[in-house]
mmCIF file of C-alpha atoms and ligand atoms in Angstrom:
data_model
loop_
_atom_site.group_PDB
_atom_site.id
_atom_site.type_symbol
_atom_site.label_atom_id
_atom_site.label_comp_id
_atom_site.label_asym_id
_atom_site.label_seq_id
_atom_site.Cartn_x
_atom_site.Cartn_y
_atom_site.Cartn_z
ATOM 1 C CA MET A 63 -0.051 -0.029 0.274
ATOM 2 C CA LEU A 64 1.164 3.455 -0.671
ATOM 3 C CA ALA A 65 0.505 6.518 1.019
ATOM 4 C CA GLY A 66 0.977 9.663 -1.172
ATOM 5 C CA LEU A 67 2.326 12.783 0.647
ATOM 6 C CA ALA A 68 2.972 15.955 -1.260
ATOM 7 C CA ARG A 69 3.794 14.204 -4.687
ATOM 8 C CA ASP A 70 2.072 11.582 -6.793
ATOM 9 C CA ILE A 71 3.634 8.105 -7.355
ATOM 10 C CA SER A 72 4.993 8.699 -10.479
ATOM 11 C CA GLN A 73 7.488 11.556 -9.488
ATOM 12 C CA GLN A 74 10.778 9.572 -10.332
ATOM 13 C CA VAL A 75 13.886 9.620 -7.780
ATOM 14 C CA LEU A 76 17.266 10.580 -8.700
ATOM 15 C CA ARG A 77 19.754 8.075 -7.590
ATOM 16 C CA THR A 78 22.998 8.719 -7.012
ATOM 17 C CA ASP A 79 26.394 7.078 -5.723
ATOM 18 C CA VAL A 80 27.871 7.578 -2.193
ATOM 19 C CA ALA A 81 29.949 9.970 -3.499
ATOM 20 C CA GLY A 82 26.908 12.172 -4.410
ATOM 21 C CA MET A 83 27.285 11.683 -8.159
ATOM 22 C CA PRO A 84 23.955 11.339 -10.070
ATOM 23 C CA LEU A 85 23.479 8.072 -11.903
ATOM 24 C CA GLU A 86 19.712 7.996 -13.311
ATOM 25 C CA TRP A 87 16.036 8.368 -12.471
ATOM 26 C CA ILE A 88 14.281 5.486 -10.796
ATOM 27 C CA ASP A 89 10.434 4.739 -10.245
ATOM 28 C CA TYR A 90 9.377 4.347 -6.476
ATOM 29 C CA ARG A 91 9.309 0.547 -7.178
ATOM 30 C CA GLU A 92 12.984 0.622 -7.803
ATOM 31 C CA ALA A 93 13.746 2.799 -5.051
ATOM 32 C CA VAL A 94 11.431 1.005 -2.167
ATOM 33 C CA ARG A 95 13.305 -1.982 -3.491
ATOM 34 C CA LEU A 96 16.696 -0.339 -2.657
ATOM 35 C CA TYR A 97 15.721 0.899 0.614
ATOM 36 C CA HIS A 98 14.657 -2.614 1.335
ATOM 37 C CA ALA A 99 17.499 -4.051 0.422
ATOM 38 C CA GLU A 100 19.630 -1.693 2.620
ATOM 39 C CA GLN A 101 21.303 -0.230 -0.517
ATOM 40 C CA VAL A 102 20.656 3.799 0.220
ATOM 41 C CA ALA A 103 23.530 5.054 2.253
ATOM 42 C CA TYR A 104 21.918 8.362 3.044
ATOM 43 C CA ASP A 105 18.958 10.247 1.345
ATOM 44 C CA CYS A 106 18.169 13.895 0.455
ATOM 45 C CA GLY A 107 16.005 16.138 -0.906
ATOM 46 C CA THR A 108 12.237 15.906 0.428
ATOM 47 C CA ARG A 109 10.356 12.892 1.171
ATOM 48 C CA LEU A 110 7.860 12.004 -1.455
ATOM 49 C CA TYR A 111 5.943 9.046 -0.467
ATOM 50 C CA SER A 112 5.496 6.547 2.099
ATOM 51 C CA VAL A 113 4.970 2.890 1.388
ATOM 52 C CA PHE A 114 3.704 0.441 4.153
ATOM 53 C CA GLY A 115 4.530 -3.309 3.818
ATOM 54 C CA GLY A 116 2.573 -5.986 5.588
ATOM 55 C CA TYR A 117 2.008 -6.445 9.497
ATOM 56 C CA SER A 118 4.711 -8.005 11.683
ATOM 57 C CA SER A 119 3.368 -11.410 12.975
ATOM 58 C CA ILE A 120 5.592 -10.627 15.969
ATOM 59 C CA ASP A 121 4.337 -7.328 17.616
ATOM 60 C CA GLY A 122 1.893 -6.059 14.760
ATOM 61 C CA SER A 123 3.898 -3.382 13.941
ATOM 62 C CA ARG A 124 3.738 -2.143 10.081
ATOM 63 C CA SER A 125 7.108 -1.786 8.258
ATOM 64 C CA ARG A 126 7.046 1.562 6.331
ATOM 65 C CA ILE A 127 9.599 2.862 4.099
ATOM 66 C CA ASP A 128 9.667 7.039 3.413
ATOM 67 C CA VAL A 129 10.983 7.402 -0.074
ATOM 68 C CA ASN A 130 13.125 10.756 -0.944
ATOM 69 C CA SER A 131 13.468 12.470 -3.773
ATOM 70 C CA ILE A 132 17.540 11.834 -4.202
ATOM 71 C CA ILE A 133 18.994 8.680 -2.679
ATOM 72 C CA ALA A 134 22.746 7.864 -2.543
ATOM 73 C CA THR A 135 22.984 4.023 -3.187
ATOM 74 C CA HIS A 136 26.096 1.824 -2.076
ATOM 75 C CA GLY A 137 28.222 0.360 -5.087
ATOM 76 C CA THR A 138 28.803 1.770 -8.340
ATOM 77 C CA SER A 139 27.144 1.948 -11.633
ATOM 78 C CA LYS A 140 29.301 0.001 -13.747
ATOM 79 C CA SER A 141 32.294 1.658 -14.896
ATOM 80 C CA LEU A 142 30.659 5.030 -14.882
ATOM 81 C CA SER A 143 32.504 6.613 -12.300
ATOM 82 C CA ARG A 144 35.467 5.938 -14.234
ATOM 83 C CA ASN A 145 34.666 6.968 -17.537
ATOM 84 C CA ARG A 146 32.500 9.866 -16.636
ATOM 85 C CA ASP A 147 34.295 12.573 -17.906
ATOM 86 C CA LYS A 148 34.567 10.784 -21.372
ATOM 87 C CA TYR A 149 30.472 10.040 -21.480
ATOM 88 C CA THR A 150 28.803 10.647 -24.644
ATOM 89 C CA PRO A 151 25.199 10.126 -23.959
ATOM 90 C CA PRO A 152 23.190 8.601 -26.682
ATOM 91 C CA LEU A 153 21.508 11.103 -29.138
ATOM 92 C CA ASN A 154 17.674 11.132 -29.326
ATOM 93 C CA ASN A 155 15.020 13.319 -30.394
ATOM 94 C CA ARG A 156 13.578 13.513 -26.974
ATOM 95 C CA THR A 157 16.576 14.839 -25.012
ATOM 96 C CA LEU A 158 17.741 16.860 -28.502
ATOM 97 C CA PHE A 159 14.541 18.839 -28.234
ATOM 98 C CA LYS A 160 14.870 19.605 -24.680
ATOM 99 C CA ARG A 161 18.565 20.585 -24.861
ATOM 100 C CA ASP A 162 17.295 22.999 -27.050
ATOM 101 C CA ALA A 163 14.156 24.115 -25.329
ATOM 102 C CA ASN A 164 11.882 23.184 -27.861
ATOM 103 C CA LEU A 165 13.270 26.127 -30.218
ATOM 104 C CA CYS A 166 14.093 25.664 -33.564
ATOM 105 C CA LEU A 167 17.633 26.659 -33.771
ATOM 106 C CA TYR A 168 17.338 28.727 -37.036
ATOM 107 C CA CYS A 169 13.915 30.806 -36.516
ATOM 108 C CA GLY A 170 14.176 31.079 -33.053
ATOM 109 C CA MET A 171 10.271 29.604 -32.557
ATOM 110 C CA ARG A 172 9.282 27.763 -29.857
ATOM 111 C CA TYR A 173 7.046 24.479 -30.791
ATOM 112 C CA MET A 174 5.515 21.560 -29.503
ATOM 113 C CA THR A 175 7.601 18.563 -29.946
ATOM 114 C CA ARG A 176 5.743 16.737 -32.634
ATOM 115 C CA ASP A 177 6.465 19.855 -35.223
ATOM 116 C CA LEU A 178 9.879 19.359 -34.480
ATOM 117 C CA THR A 179 12.796 17.434 -36.202
ATOM 118 C CA ARG A 180 16.383 16.841 -36.219
ATOM 119 C CA ASP A 181 18.323 18.960 -38.108
ATOM 120 C CA HIS A 182 22.034 17.831 -39.227
ATOM 121 C CA ILE A 183 24.006 21.029 -39.383
ATOM 122 C CA THR A 184 26.618 19.511 -42.060
ATOM 123 C CA PRO A 185 24.178 17.541 -43.725
ATOM 124 C CA VAL A 186 24.802 13.525 -43.734
ATOM 125 C CA SER A 187 24.865 13.894 -47.189
ATOM 126 C CA ARG A 188 27.897 16.337 -46.871
ATOM 127 C CA GLY A 189 29.965 13.931 -44.705
ATOM 128 C CA GLY A 190 28.062 15.420 -41.316
ATOM 129 C CA LEU A 191 27.631 13.026 -38.489
ATOM 130 C CA ASP A 192 24.708 12.257 -36.336
ATOM 131 C CA THR A 193 26.342 13.682 -33.058
ATOM 132 C CA TRP A 194 25.452 16.077 -30.567
ATOM 133 C CA ASN A 195 27.712 18.541 -31.962
ATOM 134 C CA ASN A 196 26.240 18.755 -35.624
ATOM 135 C CA VAL A 197 22.678 18.695 -35.007
ATOM 136 C CA ALA A 198 20.125 21.097 -34.113
ATOM 137 C CA THR A 199 16.593 20.987 -33.297
ATOM 138 C CA ALA A 200 14.618 22.705 -36.105
ATOM 139 C CA CYS A 201 10.922 23.299 -37.110
ATOM 140 C CA ARG A 202 9.578 21.038 -40.308
ATOM 141 C CA ARG A 203 9.670 24.932 -42.471
ATOM 142 C CA CYS A 204 13.370 25.698 -41.483
ATOM 143 C CA ASN A 205 14.634 21.732 -41.976
ATOM 144 C CA ASN A 206 12.393 21.414 -45.462
ATOM 145 C CA TYR A 207 14.247 25.064 -46.629
ATOM 146 C CA LYS A 208 17.766 24.222 -45.710
ATOM 147 C CA GLY A 209 17.499 20.703 -47.778
ATOM 148 C CA GLY A 210 20.834 19.546 -48.360
ATOM 149 C CA ARG A 211 22.569 22.580 -47.549
ATOM 150 C CA THR A 212 24.938 23.650 -44.838
ATOM 151 C CA PRO A 213 23.852 26.993 -42.890
ATOM 152 C CA GLU A 214 26.582 28.674 -44.715
ATOM 153 C CA GLN A 215 25.019 27.511 -48.062
ATOM 154 C CA ALA A 216 21.274 28.457 -46.939
ATOM 155 C CA ALA A 217 22.336 31.619 -45.397
ATOM 156 C CA MET A 218 20.589 30.583 -42.203
ATOM 157 C CA GLU A 219 22.450 31.244 -38.779
ATOM 158 C CA LEU A 220 22.048 29.128 -35.807
ATOM 159 C CA ILE A 221 20.651 31.151 -32.789
ATOM 160 C CA ALA A 222 22.765 28.874 -30.270
ATOM 161 C CA VAL A 223 25.594 26.602 -30.631
ATOM 162 C CA PRO A 224 24.943 22.887 -30.173
ATOM 163 C CA PHE A 225 26.777 20.769 -27.349
ATOM 164 C CA THR A 226 27.120 17.447 -26.084
ATOM 165 C CA PRO A 227 25.321 17.219 -22.813
ATOM 166 C CA ASN A 228 27.666 15.913 -19.853
ATOM 167 C CA TYR A 229 26.302 13.288 -17.856
ATOM 168 C CA ALA A 230 24.706 15.260 -15.063
ATOM 169 C CA GLU A 231 22.990 17.203 -18.044
ATOM 170 C CA TYR A 232 21.473 14.016 -19.751
ATOM 171 C CA ILE A 233 19.791 13.014 -16.653
ATOM 172 C CA TYR A 234 18.248 16.188 -16.507
ATOM 173 C CA LEU A 235 17.238 16.160 -19.918
ATOM 174 C CA LYS A 236 15.878 12.940 -19.686
ATOM 175 C CA GLY A 237 13.930 13.473 -16.294
ATOM 176 C CA ARG A 238 9.769 13.892 -17.196
ATOM 177 C CA ARG A 239 9.247 15.894 -14.100
ATOM 178 C CA VAL A 240 12.147 17.298 -12.139
ATOM 179 C CA LEU A 241 11.622 18.703 -8.575
ATOM 180 C CA ALA A 242 13.186 21.734 -7.543
ATOM 181 C CA ASP A 243 15.512 19.926 -5.063
ATOM 182 C CA GLN A 244 16.534 17.598 -7.880
ATOM 183 C CA MET A 245 17.306 20.336 -9.872
ATOM 184 C CA GLN A 246 19.266 22.248 -7.473
ATOM 185 C CA TYR A 247 21.337 18.824 -7.163
ATOM 186 C CA LEU A 248 21.653 18.211 -10.928
ATOM 187 C CA LEU A 249 22.936 21.696 -11.145
ATOM 188 C CA ALA A 250 26.026 21.169 -8.946
ATOM 189 C CA HIS A 251 27.384 18.692 -11.338
ATOM 190 C CA ILE A 252 26.747 21.005 -14.503
ATOM 191 C CA PRO A 253 29.335 23.520 -15.812
ATOM 192 C CA ARG A 254 28.507 26.927 -15.357
ATOM 193 C CA SER A 255 29.638 27.630 -18.935
ATOM 194 C CA SER A 256 26.800 25.183 -20.237
ATOM 195 C CA PRO A 257 23.389 26.997 -21.447
ATOM 196 C CA LEU A 258 21.648 24.529 -19.246
ATOM 197 C CA HIS A 259 23.498 25.965 -16.003
ATOM 198 C CA ALA A 260 21.659 29.281 -16.874
ATOM 199 C CA ARG A 261 18.372 27.962 -17.691
ATOM 200 C CA LEU A 262 18.252 25.525 -14.626
ATOM 201 C CA SER A 263 19.396 28.411 -12.361
ATOM 202 C CA ASP A 264 16.495 30.815 -14.141
ATOM 203 C CA HIS A 265 13.870 27.959 -13.183
ATOM 204 C CA LEU A 266 15.161 27.664 -9.595
ATOM 205 C CA GLU A 267 15.022 31.424 -9.182
ATOM 206 C CA ASN A 268 11.433 31.555 -10.616
ATOM 207 C CA GLY A 269 10.787 28.520 -8.174
ATOM 208 C CA GLN A 270 9.588 26.469 -11.217
ATOM 209 C CA GLU A 271 9.497 22.701 -11.436
ATOM 210 C CA ILE A 272 10.369 21.289 -14.913
ATOM 211 C CA VAL A 273 7.407 19.740 -15.953
ATOM 212 C CA GLU A 274 7.652 17.659 -19.436
ATOM 213 C CA VAL A 275 5.460 18.442 -22.518
ATOM 214 C CA HIS A 276 3.317 15.657 -23.044
ATOM 215 C CA PHE A 277 4.061 15.851 -26.997
ATOM 216 C CA HIS A 278 6.523 13.721 -27.745
ATOM 217 C CA ASP A 279 6.948 10.234 -29.718
HETATM 218 ZN ZN1 ZN B 427 12.313 27.230 -37.617
#
């Protein structure tokens, strides 16, 4: 049984390693499993919900697990901690569009996810790669107009420099609904020079949670 407190059960939990490095988003089932297996070294953030188990046959008490928004767990996630600096996240449209804040990087207009496309800045037909640094969010109109040309050839200018997210940024981009305390936590792992640092700082200043728009895929 589950007693929802301030948040609903669909809220994801940010899992970190013992050193506090962000690892992944997990759902309440996985969080409860980790608490139950005593894999949680400590937790921070705010309490999301409490999960109640069965009654003890010995003293009639009931087990209860309080799940926090951020939990640090024992053990490491594969070889991630060693390779974190070299980590390149997989490229997909969902996180790409979120990287670019749903803006077409050519006309600067904001679109719903379903109206956006992945533009290869240097077209694949001209040897461009399908990598974070060579892709931009583009509306259909701009993408069609640009066609198989480079921005220079099409006399189009990018309004932002495409970048490869680091690990913490990628976790942020993957989050469906990022609570303020989780955002604050991730922000500490995002370089000040990153455009995402400024964006998250703004959100936090305005007291906003990042709620994903439900349009994609
Ligand atoms: Zn456009």
